[in-house]
PDB file of C-alpha atoms in Angstrom:
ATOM      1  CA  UNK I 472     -33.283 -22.652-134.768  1.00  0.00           C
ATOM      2  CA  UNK I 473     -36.073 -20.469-133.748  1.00  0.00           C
ATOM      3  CA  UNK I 474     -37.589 -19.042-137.128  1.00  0.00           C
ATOM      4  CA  UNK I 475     -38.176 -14.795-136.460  1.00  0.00           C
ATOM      5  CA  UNK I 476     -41.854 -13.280-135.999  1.00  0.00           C
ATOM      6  CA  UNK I 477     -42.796 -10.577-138.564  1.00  0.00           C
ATOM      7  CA  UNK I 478     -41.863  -7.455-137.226  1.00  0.00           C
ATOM      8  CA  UNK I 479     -45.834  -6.545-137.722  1.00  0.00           C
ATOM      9  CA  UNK I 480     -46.515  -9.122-135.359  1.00  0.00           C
ATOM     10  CA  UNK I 481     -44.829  -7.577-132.528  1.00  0.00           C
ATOM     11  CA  UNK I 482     -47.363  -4.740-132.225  1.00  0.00           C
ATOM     12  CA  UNK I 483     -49.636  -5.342-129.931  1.00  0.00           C
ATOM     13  CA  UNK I 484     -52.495  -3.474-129.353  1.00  0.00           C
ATOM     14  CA  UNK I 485     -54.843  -3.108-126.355  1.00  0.00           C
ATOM     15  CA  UNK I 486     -58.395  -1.472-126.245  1.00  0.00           C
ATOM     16  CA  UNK I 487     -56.458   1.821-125.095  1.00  0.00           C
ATOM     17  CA  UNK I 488     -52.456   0.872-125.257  1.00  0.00           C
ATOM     18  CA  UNK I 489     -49.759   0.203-128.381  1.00  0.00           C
ATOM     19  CA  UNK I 490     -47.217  -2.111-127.495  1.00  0.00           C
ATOM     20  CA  UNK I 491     -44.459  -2.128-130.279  1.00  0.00           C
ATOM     21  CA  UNK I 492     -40.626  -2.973-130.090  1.00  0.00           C
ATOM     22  CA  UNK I 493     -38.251  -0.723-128.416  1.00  0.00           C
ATOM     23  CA  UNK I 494     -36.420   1.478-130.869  1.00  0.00           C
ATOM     24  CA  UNK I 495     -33.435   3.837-130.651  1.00  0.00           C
ATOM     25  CA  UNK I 496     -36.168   7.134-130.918  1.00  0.00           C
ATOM     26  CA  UNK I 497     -37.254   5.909-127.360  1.00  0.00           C
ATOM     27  CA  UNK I 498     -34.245   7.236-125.695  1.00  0.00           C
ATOM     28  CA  UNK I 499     -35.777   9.770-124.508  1.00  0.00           C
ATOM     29  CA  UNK I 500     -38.682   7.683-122.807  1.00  0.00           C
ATOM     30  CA  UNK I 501     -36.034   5.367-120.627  1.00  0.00           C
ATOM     31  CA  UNK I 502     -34.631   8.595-119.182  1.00  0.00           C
ATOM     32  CA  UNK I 503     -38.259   9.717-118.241  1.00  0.00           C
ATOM     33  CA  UNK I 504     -38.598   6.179-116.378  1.00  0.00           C
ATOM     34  CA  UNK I 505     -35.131   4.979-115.384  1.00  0.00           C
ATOM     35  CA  UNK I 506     -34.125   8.750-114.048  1.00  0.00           C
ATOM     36  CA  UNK I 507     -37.359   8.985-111.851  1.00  0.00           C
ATOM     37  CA  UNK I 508     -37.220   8.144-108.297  1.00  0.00           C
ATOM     38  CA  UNK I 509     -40.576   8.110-108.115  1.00  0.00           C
ATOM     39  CA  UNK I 510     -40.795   5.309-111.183  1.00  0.00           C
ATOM     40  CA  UNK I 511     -38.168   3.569-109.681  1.00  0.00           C
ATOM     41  CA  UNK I 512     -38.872   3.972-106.060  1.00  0.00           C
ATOM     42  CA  UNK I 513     -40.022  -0.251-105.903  1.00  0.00           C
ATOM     43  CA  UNK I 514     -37.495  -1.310-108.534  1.00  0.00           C
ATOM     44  CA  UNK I 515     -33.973   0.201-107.468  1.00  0.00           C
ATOM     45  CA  UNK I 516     -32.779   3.351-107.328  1.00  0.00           C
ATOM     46  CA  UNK I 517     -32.901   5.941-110.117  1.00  0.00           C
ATOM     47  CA  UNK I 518     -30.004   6.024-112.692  1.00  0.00           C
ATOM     48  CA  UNK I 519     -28.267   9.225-113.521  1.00  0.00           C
ATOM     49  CA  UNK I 520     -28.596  10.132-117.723  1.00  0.00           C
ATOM     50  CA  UNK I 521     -25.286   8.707-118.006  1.00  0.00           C
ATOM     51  CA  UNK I 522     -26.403   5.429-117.046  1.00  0.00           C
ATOM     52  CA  UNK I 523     -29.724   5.204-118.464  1.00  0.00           C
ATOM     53  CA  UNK I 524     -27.840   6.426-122.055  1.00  0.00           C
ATOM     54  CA  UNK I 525     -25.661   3.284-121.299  1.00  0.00           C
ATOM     55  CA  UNK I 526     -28.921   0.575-120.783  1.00  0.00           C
ATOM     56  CA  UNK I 527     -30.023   1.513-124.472  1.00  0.00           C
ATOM     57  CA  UNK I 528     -28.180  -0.922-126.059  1.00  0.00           C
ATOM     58  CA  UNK I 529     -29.592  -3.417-123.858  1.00  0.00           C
ATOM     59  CA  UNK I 530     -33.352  -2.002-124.600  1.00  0.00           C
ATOM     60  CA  UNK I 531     -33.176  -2.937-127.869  1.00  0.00           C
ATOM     61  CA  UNK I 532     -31.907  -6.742-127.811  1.00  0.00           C
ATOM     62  CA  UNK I 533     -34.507  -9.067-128.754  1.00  0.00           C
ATOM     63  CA  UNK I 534     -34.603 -12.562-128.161  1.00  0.00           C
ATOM     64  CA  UNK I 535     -35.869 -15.679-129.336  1.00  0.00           C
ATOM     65  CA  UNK I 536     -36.603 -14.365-132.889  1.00  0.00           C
ATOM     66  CA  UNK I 537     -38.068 -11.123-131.484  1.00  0.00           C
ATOM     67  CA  UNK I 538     -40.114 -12.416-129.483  1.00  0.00           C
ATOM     68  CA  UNK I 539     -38.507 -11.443-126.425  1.00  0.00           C
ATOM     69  CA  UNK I 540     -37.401  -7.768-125.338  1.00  0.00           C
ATOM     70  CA  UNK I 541     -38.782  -4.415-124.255  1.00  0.00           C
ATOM     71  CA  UNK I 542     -41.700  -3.181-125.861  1.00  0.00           C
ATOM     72  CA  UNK I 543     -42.398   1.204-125.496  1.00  0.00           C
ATOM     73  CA  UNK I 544     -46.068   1.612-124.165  1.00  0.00           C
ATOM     74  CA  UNK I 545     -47.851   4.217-126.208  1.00  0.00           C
ATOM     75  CA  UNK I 546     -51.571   5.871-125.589  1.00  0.00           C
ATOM     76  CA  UNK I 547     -53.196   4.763-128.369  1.00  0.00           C
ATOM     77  CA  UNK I 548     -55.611   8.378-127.786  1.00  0.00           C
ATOM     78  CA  UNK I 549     -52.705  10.567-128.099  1.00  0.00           C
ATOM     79  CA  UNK I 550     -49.562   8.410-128.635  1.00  0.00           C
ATOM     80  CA  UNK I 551     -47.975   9.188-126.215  1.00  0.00           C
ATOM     81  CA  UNK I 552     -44.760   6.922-124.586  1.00  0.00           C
ATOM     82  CA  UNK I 553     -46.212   6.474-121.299  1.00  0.00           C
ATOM     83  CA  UNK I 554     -44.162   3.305-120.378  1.00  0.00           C
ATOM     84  CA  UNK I 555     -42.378  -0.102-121.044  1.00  0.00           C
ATOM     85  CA  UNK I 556     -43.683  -3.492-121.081  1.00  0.00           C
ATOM     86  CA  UNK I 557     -41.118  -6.568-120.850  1.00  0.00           C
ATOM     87  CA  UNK I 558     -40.959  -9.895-121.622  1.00  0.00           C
ATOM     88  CA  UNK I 559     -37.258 -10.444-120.585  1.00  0.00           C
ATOM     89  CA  UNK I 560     -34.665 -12.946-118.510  1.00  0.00           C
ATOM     90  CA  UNK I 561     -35.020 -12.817-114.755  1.00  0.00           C
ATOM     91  CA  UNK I 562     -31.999 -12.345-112.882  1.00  0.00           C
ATOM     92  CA  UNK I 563     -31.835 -13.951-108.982  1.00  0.00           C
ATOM     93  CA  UNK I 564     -28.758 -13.106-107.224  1.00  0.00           C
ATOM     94  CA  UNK I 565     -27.817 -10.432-109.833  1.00  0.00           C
ATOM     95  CA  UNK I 566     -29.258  -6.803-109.900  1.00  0.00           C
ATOM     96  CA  UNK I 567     -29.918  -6.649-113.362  1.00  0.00           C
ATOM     97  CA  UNK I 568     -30.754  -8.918-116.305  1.00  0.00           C
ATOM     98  CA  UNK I 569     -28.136 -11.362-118.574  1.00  0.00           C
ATOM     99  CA  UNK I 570     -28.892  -9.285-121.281  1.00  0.00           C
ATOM    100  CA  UNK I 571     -26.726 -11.632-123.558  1.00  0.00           C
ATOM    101  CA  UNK I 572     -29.101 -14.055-122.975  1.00  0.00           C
ATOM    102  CA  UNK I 573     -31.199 -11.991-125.387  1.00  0.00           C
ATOM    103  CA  UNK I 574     -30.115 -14.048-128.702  1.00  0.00           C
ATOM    104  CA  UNK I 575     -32.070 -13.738-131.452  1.00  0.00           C
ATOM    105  CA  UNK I 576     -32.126 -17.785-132.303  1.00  0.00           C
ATOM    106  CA  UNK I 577     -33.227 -18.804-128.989  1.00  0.00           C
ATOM    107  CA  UNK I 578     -35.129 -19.471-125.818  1.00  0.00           C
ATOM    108  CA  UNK I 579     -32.537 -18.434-122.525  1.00  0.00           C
ATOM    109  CA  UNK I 580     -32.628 -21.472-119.933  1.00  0.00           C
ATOM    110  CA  UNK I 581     -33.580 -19.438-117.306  1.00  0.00           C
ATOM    111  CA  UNK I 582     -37.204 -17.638-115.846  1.00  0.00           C
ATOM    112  CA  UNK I 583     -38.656 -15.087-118.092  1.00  0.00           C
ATOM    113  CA  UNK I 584     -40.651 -12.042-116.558  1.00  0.00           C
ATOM    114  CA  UNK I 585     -43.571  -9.720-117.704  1.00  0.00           C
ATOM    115  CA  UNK I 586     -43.124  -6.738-116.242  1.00  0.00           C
ATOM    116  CA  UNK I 587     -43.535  -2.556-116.841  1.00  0.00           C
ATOM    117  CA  UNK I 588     -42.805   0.458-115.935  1.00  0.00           C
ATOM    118  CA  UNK I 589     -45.253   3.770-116.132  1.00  0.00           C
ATOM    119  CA  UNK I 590     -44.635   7.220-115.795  1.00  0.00           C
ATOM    120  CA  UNK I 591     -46.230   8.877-113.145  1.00  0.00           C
ATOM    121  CA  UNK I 592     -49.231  10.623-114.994  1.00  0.00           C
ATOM    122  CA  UNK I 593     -50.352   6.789-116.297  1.00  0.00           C
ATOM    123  CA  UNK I 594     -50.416   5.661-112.857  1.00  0.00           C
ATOM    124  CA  UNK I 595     -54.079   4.645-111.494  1.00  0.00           C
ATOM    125  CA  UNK I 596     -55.909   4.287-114.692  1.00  0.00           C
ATOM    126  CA  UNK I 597     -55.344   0.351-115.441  1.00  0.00           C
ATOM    127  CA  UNK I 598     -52.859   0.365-118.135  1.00  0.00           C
ATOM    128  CA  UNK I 599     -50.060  -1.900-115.983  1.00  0.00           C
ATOM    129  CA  UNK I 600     -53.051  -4.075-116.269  1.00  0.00           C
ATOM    130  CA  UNK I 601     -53.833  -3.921-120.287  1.00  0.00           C
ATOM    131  CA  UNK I 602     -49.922  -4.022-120.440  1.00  0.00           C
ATOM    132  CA  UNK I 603     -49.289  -7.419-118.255  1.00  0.00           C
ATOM    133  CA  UNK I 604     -52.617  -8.935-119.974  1.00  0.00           C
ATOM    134  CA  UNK I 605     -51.357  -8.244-123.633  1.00  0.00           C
ATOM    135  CA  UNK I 606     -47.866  -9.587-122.629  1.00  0.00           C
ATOM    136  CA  UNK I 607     -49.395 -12.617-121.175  1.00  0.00           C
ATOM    137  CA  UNK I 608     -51.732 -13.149-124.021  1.00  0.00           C
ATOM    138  CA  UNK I 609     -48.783 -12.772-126.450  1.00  0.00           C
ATOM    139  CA  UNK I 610     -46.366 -14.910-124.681  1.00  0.00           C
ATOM    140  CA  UNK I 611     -48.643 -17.705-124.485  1.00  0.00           C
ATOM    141  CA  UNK I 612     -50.128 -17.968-127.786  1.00  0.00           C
ATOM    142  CA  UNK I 613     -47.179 -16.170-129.923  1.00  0.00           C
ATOM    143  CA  UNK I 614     -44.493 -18.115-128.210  1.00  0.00           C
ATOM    144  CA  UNK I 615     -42.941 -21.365-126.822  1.00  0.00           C
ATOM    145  CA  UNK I 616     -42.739 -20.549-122.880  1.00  0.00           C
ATOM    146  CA  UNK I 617     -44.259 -22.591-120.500  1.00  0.00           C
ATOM    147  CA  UNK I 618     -44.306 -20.495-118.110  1.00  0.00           C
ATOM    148  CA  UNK I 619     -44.347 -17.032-117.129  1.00  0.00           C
ATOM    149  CA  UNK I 620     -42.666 -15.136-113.678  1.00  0.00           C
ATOM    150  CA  UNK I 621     -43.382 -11.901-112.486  1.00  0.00           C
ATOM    151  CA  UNK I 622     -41.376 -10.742-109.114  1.00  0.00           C
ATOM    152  CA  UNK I 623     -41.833  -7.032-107.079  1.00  0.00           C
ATOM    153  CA  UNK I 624     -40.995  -5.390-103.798  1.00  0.00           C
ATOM    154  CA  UNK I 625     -42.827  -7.237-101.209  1.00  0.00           C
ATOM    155  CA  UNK I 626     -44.045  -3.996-100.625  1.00  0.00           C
ATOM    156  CA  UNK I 627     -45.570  -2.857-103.905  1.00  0.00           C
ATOM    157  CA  UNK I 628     -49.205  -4.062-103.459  1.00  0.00           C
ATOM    158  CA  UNK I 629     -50.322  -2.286-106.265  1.00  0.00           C
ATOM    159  CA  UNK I 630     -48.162  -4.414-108.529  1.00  0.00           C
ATOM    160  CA  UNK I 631     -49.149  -7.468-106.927  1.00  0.00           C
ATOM    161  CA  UNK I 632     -52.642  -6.626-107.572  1.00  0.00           C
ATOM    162  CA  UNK I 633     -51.975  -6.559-110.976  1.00  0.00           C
ATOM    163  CA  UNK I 634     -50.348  -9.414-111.204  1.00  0.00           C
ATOM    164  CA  UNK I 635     -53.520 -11.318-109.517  1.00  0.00           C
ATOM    165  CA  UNK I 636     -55.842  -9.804-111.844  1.00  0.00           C
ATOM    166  CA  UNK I 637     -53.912 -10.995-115.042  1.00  0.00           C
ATOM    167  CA  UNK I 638     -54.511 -14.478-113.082  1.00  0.00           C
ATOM    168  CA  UNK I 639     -51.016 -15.018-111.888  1.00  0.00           C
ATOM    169  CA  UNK I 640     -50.441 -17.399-108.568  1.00  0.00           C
ATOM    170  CA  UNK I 641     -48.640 -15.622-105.324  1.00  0.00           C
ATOM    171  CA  UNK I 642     -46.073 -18.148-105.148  1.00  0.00           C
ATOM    172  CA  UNK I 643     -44.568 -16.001-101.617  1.00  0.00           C
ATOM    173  CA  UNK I 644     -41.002 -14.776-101.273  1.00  0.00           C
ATOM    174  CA  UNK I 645     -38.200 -15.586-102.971  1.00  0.00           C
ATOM    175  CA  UNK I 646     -34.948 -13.848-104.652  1.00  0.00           C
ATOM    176  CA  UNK I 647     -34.465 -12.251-107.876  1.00  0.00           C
ATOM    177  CA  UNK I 648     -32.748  -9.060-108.400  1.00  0.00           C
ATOM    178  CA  UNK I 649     -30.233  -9.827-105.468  1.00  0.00           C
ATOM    179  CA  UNK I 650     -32.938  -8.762-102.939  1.00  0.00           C
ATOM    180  CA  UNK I 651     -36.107 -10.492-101.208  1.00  0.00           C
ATOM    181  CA  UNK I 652     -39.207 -10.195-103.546  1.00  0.00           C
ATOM    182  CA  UNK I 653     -42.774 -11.727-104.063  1.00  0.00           C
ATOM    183  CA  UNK I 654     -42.607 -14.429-106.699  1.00  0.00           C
ATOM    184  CA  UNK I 655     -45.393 -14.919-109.412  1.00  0.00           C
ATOM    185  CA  UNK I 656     -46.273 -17.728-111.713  1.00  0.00           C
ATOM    186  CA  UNK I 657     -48.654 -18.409-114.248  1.00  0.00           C
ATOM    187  CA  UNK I 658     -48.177 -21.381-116.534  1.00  0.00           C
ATOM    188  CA  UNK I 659     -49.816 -21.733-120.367  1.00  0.00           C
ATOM    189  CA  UNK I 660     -52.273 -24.161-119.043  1.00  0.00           C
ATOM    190  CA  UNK I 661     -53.307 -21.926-116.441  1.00  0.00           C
ATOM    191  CA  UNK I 662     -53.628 -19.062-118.308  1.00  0.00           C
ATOM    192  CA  UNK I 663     -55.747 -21.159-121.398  1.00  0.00           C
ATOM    193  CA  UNK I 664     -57.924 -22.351-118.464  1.00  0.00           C
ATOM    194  CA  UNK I 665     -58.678 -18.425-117.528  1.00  0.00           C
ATOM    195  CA  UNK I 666     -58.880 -17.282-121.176  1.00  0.00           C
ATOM    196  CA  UNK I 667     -61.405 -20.130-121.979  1.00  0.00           C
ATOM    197  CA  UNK I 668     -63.696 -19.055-118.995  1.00  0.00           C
ATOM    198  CA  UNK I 669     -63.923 -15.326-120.343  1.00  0.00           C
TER     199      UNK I 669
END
């Protein structure tokens, strides 16, 4: 029995960024990402409002006492929703995530991902980075994961990048998501290693 974090706890702040637990107000924010093609253009196609409406439920399942979700990315400046930030079940030869794998009492047995999604007037200004850092930081000192994945569109060197500077490992292709990606890795050892060296 996994004992649950203090909802406090789940904030997480960055120098510029608010990470805090996806609520029902953020409805509007997941049609701003998941009805963009441009947000979506490396991570499947668009959804129409209908669909989007229907991943809210979804959005707001926690897991592993709440330590595991979707987290709404706000500018700390003018708070502002200008993304997502995840910490959630990576599916391989599925399109989308187990979502009932989100329980609130424990870990899932399978890969769990840091990832994000920005609108398009937060791209270019670092915050994927402050986003995947604080995720990292939280997962591995506010949680019991040994390891954390991180997959995009073998295309997407931008992401990639990111995923390099928050000290991940290029582990080359694999599959998640039903489709051919590039597969990241970073384990807790690696990433106390990097922290201790900063």
């Amino acid at each position: 029995m996994i004992r649950p974090i203090a909802q406090r706890a789940l904030v997480l702040d960055t120098p510029r960024l608010r990470l805090r637990p996806w609520a029902a107000e953020d409805e509007d924010l997941c049609l701003d990402l998941l009805c963009d093609p441009a947000v979506m253009r490396f991570v499947g196609q668009a959804l129409t409002e209908a669909e989007a409406r229907a991943h809210m439920p979804n959005a707001l399942r926690r897991g592993a006492g709440g330590r595991l979700g979707i987290w709404c990315v706000l500018d700390r400046a003018t708070g502002e929703k200008i993304g997502d930030g995840v910490l959630t079940p990576v599916p391989i030869e599925t399109e989308a995530p187990d979502w009932a794998q989100l329980v609130p009492d424990a870990y899932p047995e399978v890969e769990i991902e840091v990832g994000y999604l920005l609108k398009p007037g937060a791209w270019g200004q670092g915050f994927a980075t402050e986003i995947c850092d604080r995720l990292l930081r939280f997962a591995f000192q506010q949680t019991a994961l040994a390891q954390v994945v991180a997959c995009t569109d073998p295309v997407n060197r931008a992401s990639q990048n990111v995923l390099r500077k928050c000290g991940m490992r290029d582990c080359g292709p694999a599959r998640a998501y039903a489709s051919d990606v590039a597969w990241f890795e970073i384990t807790r050892a690696e990433w106390r290693a990097q922290a201790s060296n900063q």
